[in-house]
JSON list of N, CA and C in Angstrom, two decimals:
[
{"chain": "A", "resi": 1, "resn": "UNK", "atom": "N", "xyz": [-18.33, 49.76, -66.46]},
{"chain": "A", "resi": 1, "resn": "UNK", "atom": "CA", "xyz": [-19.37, 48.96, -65.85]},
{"chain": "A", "resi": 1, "resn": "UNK", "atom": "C", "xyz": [-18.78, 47.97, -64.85]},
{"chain": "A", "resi": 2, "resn": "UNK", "atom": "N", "xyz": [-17.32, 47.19, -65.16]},
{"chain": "A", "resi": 2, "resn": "UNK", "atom": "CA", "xyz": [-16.88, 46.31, -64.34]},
{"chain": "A", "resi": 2, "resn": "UNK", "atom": "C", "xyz": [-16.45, 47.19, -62.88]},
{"chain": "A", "resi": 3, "resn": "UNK", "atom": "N", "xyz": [-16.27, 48.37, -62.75]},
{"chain": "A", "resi": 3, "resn": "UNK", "atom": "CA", "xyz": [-15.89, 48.99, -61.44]},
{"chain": "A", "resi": 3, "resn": "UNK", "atom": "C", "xyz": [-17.28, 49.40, -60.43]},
{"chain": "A", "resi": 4, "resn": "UNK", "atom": "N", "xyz": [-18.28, 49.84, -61.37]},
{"chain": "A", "resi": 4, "resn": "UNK", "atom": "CA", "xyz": [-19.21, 49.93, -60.85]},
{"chain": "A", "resi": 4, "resn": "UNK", "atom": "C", "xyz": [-19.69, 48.28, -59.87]},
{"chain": "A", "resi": 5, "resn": "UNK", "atom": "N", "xyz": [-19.76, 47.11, -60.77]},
{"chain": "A", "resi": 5, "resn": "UNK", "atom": "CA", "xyz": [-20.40, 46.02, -60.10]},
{"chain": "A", "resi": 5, "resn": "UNK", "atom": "C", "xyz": [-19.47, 45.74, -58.68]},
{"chain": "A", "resi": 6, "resn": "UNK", "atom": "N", "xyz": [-18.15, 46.15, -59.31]},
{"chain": "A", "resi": 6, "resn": "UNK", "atom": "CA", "xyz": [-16.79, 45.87, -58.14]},
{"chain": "A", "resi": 6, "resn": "UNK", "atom": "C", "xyz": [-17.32, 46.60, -56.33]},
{"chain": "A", "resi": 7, "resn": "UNK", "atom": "N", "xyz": [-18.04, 47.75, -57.29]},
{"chain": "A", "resi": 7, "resn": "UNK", "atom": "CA", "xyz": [-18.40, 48.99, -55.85]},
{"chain": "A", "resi": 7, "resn": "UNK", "atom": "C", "xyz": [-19.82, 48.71, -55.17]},
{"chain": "A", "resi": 8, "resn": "UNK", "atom": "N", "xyz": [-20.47, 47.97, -55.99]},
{"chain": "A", "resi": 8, "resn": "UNK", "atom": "CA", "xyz": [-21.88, 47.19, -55.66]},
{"chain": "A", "resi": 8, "resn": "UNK", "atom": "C", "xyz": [-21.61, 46.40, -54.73]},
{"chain": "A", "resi": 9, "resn": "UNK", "atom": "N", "xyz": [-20.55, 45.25, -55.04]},
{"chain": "A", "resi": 9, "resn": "UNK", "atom": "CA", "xyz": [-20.70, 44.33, -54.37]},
{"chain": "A", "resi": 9, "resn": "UNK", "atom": "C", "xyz": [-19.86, 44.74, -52.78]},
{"chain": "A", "resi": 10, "resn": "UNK", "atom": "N", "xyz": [-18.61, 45.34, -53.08]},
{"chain": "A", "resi": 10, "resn": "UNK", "atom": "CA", "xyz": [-18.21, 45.80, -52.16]},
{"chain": "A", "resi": 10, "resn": "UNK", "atom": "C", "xyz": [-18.56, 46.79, -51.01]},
{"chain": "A", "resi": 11, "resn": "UNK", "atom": "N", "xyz": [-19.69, 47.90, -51.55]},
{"chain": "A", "resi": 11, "resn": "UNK", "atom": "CA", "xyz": [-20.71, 48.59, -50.61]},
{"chain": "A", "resi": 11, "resn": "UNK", "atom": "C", "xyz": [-21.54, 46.87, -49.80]},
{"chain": "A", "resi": 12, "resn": "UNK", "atom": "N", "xyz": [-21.84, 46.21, -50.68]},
{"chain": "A", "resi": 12, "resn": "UNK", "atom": "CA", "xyz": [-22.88, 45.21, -50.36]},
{"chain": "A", "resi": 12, "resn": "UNK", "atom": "C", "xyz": [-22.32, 44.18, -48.86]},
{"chain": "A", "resi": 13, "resn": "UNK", "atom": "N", "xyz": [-20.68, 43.72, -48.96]},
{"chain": "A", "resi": 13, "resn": "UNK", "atom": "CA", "xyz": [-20.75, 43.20, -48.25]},
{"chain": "A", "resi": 13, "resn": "UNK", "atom": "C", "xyz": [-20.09, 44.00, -46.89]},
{"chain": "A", "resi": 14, "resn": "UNK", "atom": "N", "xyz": [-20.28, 45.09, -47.58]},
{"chain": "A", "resi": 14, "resn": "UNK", "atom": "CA", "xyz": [-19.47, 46.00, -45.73]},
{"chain": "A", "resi": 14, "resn": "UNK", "atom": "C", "xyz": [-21.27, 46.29, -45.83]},
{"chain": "A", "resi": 15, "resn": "UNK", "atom": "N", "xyz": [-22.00, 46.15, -46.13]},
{"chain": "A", "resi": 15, "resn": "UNK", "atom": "CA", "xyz": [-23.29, 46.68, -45.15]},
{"chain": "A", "resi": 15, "resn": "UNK", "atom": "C", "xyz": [-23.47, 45.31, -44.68]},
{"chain": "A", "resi": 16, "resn": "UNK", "atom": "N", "xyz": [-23.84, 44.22, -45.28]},
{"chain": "A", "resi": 16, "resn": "UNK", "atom": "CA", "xyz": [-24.35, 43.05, -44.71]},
{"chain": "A", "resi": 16, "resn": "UNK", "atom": "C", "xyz": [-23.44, 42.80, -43.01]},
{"chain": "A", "resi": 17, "resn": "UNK", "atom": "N", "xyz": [-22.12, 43.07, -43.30]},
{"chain": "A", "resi": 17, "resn": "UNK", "atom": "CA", "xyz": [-20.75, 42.32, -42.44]},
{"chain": "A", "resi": 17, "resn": "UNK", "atom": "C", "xyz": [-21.47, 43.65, -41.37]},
{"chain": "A", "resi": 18, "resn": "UNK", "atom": "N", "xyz": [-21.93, 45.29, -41.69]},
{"chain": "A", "resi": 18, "resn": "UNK", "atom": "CA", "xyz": [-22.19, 45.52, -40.00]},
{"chain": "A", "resi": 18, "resn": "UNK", "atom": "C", "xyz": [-23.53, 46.21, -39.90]},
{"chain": "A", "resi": 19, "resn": "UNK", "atom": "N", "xyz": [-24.15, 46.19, -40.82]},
{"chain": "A", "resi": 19, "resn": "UNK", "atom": "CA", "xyz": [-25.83, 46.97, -40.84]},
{"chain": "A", "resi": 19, "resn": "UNK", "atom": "C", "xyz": [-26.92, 46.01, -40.92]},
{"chain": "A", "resi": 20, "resn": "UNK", "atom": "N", "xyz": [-27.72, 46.09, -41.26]},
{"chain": "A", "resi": 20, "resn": "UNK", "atom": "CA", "xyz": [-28.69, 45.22, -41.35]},
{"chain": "A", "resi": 20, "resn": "UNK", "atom": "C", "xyz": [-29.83, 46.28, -42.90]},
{"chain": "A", "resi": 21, "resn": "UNK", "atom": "N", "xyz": [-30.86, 45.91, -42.55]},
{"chain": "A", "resi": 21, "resn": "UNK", "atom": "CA", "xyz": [-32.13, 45.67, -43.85]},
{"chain": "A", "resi": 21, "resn": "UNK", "atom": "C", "xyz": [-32.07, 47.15, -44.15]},
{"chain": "A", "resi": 22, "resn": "UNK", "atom": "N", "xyz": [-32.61, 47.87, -43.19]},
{"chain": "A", "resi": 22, "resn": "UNK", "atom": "CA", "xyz": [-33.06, 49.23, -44.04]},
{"chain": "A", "resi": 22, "resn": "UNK", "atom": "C", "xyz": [-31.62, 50.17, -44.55]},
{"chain": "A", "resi": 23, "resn": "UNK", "atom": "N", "xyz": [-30.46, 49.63, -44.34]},
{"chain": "A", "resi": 23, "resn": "UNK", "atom": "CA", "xyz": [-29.80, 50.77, -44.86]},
{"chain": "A", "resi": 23, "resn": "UNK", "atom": "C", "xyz": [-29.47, 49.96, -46.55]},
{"chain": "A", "resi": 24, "resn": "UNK", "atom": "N", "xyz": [-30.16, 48.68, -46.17]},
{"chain": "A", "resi": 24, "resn": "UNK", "atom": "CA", "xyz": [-29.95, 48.00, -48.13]},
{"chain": "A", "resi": 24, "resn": "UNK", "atom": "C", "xyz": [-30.73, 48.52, -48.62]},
{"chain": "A", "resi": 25, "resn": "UNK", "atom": "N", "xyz": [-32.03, 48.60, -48.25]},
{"chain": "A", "resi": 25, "resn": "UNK", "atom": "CA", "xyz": [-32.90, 49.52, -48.84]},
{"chain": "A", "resi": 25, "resn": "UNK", "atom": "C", "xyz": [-32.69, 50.85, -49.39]},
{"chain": "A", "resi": 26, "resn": "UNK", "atom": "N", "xyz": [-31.93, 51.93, -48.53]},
{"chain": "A", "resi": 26, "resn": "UNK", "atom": "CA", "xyz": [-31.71, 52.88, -48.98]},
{"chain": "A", "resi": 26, "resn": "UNK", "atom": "C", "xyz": [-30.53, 53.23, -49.98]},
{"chain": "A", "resi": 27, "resn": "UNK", "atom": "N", "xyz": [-29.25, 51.72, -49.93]},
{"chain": "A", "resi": 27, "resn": "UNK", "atom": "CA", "xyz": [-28.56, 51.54, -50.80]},
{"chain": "A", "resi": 27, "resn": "UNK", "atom": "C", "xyz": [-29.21, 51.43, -52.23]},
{"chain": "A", "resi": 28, "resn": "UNK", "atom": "N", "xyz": [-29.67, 50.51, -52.38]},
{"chain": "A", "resi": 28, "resn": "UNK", "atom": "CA", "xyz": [-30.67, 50.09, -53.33]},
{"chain": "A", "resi": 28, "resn": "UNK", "atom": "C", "xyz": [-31.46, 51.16, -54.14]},
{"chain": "A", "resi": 29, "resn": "UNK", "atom": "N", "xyz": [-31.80, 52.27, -53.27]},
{"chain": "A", "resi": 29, "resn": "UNK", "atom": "CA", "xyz": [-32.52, 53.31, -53.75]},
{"chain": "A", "resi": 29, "resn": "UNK", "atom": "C", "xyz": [-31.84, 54.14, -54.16]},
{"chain": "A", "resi": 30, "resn": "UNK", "atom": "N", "xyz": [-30.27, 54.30, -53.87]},
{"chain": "A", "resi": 30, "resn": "UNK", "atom": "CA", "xyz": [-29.49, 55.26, -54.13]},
{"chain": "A", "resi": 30, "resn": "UNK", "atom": "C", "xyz": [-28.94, 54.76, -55.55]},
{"chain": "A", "resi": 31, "resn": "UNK", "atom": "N", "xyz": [-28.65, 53.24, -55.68]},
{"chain": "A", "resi": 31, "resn": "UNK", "atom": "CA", "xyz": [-28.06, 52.46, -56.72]},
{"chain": "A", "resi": 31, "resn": "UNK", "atom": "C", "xyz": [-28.70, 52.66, -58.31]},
{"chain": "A", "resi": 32, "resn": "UNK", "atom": "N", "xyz": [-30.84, 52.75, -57.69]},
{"chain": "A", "resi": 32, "resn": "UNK", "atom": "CA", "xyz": [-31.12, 52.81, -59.15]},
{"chain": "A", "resi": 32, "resn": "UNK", "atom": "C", "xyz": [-31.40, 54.52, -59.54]},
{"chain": "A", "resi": 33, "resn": "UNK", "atom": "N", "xyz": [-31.46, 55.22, -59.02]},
{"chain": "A", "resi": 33, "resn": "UNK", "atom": "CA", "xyz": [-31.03, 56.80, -58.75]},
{"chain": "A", "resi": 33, "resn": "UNK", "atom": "C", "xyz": [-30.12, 56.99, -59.57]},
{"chain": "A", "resi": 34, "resn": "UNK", "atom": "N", "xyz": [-28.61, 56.36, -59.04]},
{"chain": "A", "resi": 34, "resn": "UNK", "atom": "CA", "xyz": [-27.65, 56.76, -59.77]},
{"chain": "A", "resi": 34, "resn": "UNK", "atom": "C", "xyz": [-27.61, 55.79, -61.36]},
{"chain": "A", "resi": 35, "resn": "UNK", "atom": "N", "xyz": [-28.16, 55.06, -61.15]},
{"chain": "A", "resi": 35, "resn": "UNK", "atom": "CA", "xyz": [-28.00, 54.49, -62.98]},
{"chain": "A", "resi": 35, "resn": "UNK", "atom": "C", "xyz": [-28.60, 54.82, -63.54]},
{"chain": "A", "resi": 36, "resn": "UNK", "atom": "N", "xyz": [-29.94, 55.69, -62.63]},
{"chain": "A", "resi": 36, "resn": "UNK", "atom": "CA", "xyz": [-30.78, 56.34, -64.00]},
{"chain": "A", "resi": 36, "resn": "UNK", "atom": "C", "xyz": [-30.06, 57.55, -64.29]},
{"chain": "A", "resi": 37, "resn": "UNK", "atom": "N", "xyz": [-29.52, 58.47, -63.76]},
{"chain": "A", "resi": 37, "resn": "UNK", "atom": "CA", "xyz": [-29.10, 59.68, -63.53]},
{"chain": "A", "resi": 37, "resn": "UNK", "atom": "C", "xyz": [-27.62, 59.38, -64.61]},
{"chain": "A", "resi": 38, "resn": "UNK", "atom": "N", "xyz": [-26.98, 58.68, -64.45]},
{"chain": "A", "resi": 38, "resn": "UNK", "atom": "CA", "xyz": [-25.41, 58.28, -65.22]},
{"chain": "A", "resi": 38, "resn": "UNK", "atom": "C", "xyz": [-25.59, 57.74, -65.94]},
{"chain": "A", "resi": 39, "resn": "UNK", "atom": "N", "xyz": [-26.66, 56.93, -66.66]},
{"chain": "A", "resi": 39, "resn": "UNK", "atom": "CA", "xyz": [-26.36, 56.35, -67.24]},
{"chain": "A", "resi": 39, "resn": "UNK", "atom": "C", "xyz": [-26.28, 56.86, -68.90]},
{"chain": "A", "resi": 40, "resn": "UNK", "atom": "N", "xyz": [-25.21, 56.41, -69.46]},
{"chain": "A", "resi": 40, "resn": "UNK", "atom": "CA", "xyz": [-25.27, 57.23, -70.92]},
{"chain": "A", "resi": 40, "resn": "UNK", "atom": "C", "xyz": [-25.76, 56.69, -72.00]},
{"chain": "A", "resi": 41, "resn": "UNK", "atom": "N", "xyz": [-27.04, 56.06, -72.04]},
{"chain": "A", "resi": 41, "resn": "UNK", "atom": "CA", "xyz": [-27.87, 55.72, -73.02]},
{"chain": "A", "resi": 41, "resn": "UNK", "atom": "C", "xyz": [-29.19, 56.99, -73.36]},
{"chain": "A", "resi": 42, "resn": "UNK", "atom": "N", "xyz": [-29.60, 57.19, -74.56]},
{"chain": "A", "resi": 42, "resn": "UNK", "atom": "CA", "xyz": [-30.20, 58.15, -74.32]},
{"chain": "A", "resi": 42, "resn": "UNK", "atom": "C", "xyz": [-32.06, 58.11, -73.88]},
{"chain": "A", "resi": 43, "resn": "UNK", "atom": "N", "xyz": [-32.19, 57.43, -73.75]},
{"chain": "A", "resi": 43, "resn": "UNK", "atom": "CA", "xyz": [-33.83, 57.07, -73.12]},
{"chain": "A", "resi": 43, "resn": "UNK", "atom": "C", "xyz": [-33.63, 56.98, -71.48]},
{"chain": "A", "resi": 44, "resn": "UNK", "atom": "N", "xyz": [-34.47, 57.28, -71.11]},
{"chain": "A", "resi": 44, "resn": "UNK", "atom": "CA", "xyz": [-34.64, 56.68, -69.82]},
{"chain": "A", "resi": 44, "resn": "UNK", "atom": "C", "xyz": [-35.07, 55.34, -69.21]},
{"chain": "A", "resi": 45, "resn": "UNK", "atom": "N", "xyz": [-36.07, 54.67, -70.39]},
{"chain": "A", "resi": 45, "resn": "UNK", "atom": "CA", "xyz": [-36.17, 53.43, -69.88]},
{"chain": "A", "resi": 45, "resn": "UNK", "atom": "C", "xyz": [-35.65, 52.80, -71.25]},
{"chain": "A", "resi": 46, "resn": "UNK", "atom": "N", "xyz": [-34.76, 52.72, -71.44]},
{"chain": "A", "resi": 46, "resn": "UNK", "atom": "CA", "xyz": [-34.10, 51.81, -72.78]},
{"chain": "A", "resi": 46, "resn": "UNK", "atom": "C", "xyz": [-33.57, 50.87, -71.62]},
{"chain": "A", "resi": 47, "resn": "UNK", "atom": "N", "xyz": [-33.58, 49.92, -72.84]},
{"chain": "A", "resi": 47, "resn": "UNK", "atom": "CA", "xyz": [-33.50, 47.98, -72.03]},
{"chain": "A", "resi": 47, "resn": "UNK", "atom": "C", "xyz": [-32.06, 48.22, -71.76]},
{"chain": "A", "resi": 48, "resn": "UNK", "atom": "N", "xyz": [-31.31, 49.00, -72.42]},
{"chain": "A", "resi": 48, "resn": "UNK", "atom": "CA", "xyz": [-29.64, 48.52, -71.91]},
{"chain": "A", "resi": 48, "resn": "UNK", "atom": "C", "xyz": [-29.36, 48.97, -70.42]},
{"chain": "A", "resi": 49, "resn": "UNK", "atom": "N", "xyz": [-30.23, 49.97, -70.19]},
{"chain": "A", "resi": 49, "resn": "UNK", "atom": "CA", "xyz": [-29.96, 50.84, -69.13]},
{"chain": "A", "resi": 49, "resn": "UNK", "atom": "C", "xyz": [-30.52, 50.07, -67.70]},
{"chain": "A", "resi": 50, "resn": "UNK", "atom": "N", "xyz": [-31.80, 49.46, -68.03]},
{"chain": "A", "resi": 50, "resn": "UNK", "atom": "CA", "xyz": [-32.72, 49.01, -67.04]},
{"chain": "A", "resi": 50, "resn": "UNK", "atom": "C", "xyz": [-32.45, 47.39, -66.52]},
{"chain": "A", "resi": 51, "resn": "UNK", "atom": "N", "xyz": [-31.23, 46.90, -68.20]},
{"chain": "A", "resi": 51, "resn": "UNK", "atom": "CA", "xyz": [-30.35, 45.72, -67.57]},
{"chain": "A", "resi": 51, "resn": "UNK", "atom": "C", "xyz": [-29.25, 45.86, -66.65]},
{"chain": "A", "resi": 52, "resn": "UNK", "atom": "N", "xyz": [-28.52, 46.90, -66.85]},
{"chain": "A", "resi": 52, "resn": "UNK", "atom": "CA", "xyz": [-27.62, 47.70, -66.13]},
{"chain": "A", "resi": 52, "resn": "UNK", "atom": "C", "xyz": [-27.99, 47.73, -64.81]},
{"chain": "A", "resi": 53, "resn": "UNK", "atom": "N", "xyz": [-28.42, 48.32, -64.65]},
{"chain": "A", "resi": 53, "resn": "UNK", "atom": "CA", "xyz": [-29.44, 48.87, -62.86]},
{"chain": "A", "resi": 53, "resn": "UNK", "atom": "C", "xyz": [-29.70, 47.30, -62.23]},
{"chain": "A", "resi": 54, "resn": "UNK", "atom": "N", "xyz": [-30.84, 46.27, -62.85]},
{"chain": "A", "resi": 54, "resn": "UNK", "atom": "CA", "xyz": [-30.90, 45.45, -62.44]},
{"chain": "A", "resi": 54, "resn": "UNK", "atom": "C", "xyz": [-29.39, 44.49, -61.96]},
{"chain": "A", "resi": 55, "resn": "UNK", "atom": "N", "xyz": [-28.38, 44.46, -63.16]},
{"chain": "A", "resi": 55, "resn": "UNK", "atom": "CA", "xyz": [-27.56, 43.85, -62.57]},
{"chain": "A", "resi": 55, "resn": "UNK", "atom": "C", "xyz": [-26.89, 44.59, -61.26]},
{"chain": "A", "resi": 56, "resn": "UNK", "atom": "N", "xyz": [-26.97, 45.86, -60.89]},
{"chain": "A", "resi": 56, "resn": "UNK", "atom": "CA", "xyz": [-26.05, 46.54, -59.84]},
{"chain": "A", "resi": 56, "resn": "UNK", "atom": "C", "xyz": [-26.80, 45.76, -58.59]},
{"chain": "A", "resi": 57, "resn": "UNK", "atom": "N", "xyz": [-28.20, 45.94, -58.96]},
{"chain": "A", "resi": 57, "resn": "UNK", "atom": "CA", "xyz": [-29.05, 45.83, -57.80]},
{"chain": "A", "resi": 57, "resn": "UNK", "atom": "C", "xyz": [-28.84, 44.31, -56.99]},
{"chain": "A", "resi": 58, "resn": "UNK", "atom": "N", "xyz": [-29.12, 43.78, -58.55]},
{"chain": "A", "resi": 58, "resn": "UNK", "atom": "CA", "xyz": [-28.86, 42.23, -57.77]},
{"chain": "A", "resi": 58, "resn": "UNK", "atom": "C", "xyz": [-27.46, 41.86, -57.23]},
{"chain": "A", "resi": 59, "resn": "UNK", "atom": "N", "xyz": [-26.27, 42.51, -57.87]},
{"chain": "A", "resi": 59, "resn": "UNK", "atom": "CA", "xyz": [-24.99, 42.34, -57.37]},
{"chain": "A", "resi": 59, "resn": "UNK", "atom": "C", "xyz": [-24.77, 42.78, -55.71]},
{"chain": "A", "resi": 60, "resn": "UNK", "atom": "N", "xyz": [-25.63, 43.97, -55.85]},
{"chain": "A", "resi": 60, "resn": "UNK", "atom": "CA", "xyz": [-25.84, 44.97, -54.01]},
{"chain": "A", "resi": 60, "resn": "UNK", "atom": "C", "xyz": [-25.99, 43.22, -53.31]},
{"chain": "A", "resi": 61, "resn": "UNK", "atom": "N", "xyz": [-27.55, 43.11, -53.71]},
{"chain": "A", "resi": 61, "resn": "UNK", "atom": "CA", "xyz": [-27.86, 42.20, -52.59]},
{"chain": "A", "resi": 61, "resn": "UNK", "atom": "C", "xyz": [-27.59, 40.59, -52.70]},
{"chain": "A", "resi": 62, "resn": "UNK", "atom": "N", "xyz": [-26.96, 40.52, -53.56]},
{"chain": "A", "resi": 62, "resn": "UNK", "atom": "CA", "xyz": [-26.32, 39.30, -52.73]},
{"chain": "A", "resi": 62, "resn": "UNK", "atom": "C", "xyz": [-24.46, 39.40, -52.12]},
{"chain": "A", "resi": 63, "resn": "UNK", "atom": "N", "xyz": [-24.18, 40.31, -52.41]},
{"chain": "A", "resi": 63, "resn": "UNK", "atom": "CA", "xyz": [-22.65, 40.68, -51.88]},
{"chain": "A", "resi": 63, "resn": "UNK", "atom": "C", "xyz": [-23.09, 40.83, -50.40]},
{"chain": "A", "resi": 64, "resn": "UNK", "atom": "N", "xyz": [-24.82, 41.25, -50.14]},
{"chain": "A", "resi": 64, "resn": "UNK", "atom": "CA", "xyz": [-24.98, 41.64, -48.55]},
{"chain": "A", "resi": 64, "resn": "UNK", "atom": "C", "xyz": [-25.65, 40.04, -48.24]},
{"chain": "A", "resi": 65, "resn": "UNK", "atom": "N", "xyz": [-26.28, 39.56, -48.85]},
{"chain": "A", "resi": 65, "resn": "UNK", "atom": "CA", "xyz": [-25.99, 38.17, -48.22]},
{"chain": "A", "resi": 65, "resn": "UNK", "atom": "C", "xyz": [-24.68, 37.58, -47.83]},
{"chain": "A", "resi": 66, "resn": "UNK", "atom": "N", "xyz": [-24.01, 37.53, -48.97]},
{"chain": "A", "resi": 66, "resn": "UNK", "atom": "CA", "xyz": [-22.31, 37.13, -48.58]},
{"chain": "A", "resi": 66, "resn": "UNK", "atom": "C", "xyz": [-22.03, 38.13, -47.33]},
{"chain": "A", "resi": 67, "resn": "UNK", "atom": "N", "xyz": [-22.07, 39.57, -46.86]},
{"chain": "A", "resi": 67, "resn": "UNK", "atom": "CA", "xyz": [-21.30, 39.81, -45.81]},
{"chain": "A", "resi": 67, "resn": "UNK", "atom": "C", "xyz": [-22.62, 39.51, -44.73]},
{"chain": "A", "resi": 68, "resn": "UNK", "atom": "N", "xyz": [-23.79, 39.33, -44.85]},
{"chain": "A", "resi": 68, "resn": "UNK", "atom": "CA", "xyz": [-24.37, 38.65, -43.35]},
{"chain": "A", "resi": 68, "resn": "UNK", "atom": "C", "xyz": [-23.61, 37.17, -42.93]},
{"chain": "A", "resi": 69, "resn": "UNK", "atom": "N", "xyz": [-23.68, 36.34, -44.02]},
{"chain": "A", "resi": 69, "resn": "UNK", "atom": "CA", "xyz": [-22.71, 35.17, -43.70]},
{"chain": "A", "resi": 69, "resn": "UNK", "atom": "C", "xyz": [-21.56, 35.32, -42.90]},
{"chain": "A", "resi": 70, "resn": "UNK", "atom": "N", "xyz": [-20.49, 36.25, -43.43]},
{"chain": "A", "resi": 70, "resn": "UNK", "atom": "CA", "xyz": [-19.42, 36.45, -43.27]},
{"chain": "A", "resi": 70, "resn": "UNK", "atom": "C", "xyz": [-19.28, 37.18, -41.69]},
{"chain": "A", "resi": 71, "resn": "UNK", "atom": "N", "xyz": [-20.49, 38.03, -41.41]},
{"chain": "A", "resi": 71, "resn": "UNK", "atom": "CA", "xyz": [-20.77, 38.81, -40.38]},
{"chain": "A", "resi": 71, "resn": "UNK", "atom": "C", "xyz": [-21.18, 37.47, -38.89]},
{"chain": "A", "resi": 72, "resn": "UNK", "atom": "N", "xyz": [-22.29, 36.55, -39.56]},
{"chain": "A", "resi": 72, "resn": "UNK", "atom": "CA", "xyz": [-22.69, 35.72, -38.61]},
{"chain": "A", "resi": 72, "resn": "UNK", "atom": "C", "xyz": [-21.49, 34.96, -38.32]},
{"chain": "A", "resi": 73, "resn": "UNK", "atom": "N", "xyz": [-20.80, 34.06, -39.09]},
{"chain": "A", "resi": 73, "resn": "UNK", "atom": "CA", "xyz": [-19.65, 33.08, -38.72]},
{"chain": "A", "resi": 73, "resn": "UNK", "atom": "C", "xyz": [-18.71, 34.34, -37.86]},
{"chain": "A", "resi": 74, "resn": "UNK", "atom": "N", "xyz": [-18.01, 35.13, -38.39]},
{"chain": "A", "resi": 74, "resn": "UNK", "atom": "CA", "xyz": [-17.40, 36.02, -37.58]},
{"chain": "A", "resi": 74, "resn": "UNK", "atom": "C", "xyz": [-17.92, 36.31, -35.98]},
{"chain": "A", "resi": 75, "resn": "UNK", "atom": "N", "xyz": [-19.14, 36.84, -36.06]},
{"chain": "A", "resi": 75, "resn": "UNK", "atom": "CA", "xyz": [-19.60, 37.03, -34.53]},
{"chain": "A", "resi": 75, "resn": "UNK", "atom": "C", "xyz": [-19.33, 35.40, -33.78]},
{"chain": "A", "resi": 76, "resn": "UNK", "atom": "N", "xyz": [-19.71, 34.62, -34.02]},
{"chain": "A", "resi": 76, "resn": "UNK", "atom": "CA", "xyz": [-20.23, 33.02, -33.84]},
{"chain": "A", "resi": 76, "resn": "UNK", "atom": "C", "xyz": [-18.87, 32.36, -33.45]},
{"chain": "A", "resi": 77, "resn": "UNK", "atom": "N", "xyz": [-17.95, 32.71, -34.17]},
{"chain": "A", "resi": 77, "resn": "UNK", "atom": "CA", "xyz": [-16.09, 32.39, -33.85]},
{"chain": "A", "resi": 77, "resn": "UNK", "atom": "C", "xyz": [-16.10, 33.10, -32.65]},
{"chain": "A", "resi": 78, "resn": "UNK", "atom": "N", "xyz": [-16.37, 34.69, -32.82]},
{"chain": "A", "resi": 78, "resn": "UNK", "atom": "CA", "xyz": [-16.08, 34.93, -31.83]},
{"chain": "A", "resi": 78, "resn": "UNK", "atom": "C", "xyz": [-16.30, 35.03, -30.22]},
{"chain": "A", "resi": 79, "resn": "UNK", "atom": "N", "xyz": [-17.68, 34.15, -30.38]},
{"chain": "A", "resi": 79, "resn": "UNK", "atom": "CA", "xyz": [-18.38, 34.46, -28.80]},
{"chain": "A", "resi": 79, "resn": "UNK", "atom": "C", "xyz": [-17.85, 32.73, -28.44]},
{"chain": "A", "resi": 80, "resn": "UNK", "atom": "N", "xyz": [-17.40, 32.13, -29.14]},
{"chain": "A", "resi": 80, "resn": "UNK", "atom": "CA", "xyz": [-16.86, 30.79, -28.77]},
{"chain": "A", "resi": 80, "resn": "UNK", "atom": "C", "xyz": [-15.74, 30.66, -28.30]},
{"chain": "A", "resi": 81, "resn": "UNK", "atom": "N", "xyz": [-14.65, 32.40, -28.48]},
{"chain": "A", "resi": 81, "resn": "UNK", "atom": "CA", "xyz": [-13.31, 31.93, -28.30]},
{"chain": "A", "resi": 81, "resn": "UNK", "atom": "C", "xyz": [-13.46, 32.55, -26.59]},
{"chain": "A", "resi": 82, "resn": "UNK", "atom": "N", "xyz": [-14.49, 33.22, -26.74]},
{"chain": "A", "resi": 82, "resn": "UNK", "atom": "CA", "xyz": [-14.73, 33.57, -24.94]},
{"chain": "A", "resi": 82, "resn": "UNK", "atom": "C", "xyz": [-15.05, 32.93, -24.21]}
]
């Protein structure tokens, strides 16, 4: 589970740092896809599973807040050093 959140957040802030909204969206859609699909609890909506997902999800989008930050100051340095 700890590599998974590692790959959440890290998909999260390389989209924020050069994409924008709809490809989080389709991240997002791919994210709870794959936790329903992998996940090895045996229900489909059992609470361990649907805490799981939620945490990926919320980890996605704020790692893409952190790389819009990271994306804006970056651009913002750089149109200043011109």
């Amino acid at each position: 589970m700890l590599w998974s959140l590692v790959a959440a957040g890290v998909i999260g802030i390389l989209l924020g740092f050069s994409v924008r909204a709809p490809a989080l969206i389709v991240a997002t859609a791919v994210i709870v896809v794959a936790g329903a699909v992998i996940g090895n609890t045996n229900g489909l909506f059992d609470r361990h599973r649907l805490l799981s997902i939620l945490l990926l999800v919320v980890t996605l989008q704020c790692a893409y807040l952190v790389g819009l930050f990271v994306g804006l100051i970056w651009r913002r340095t750089a149109t200043r050093e011109r």
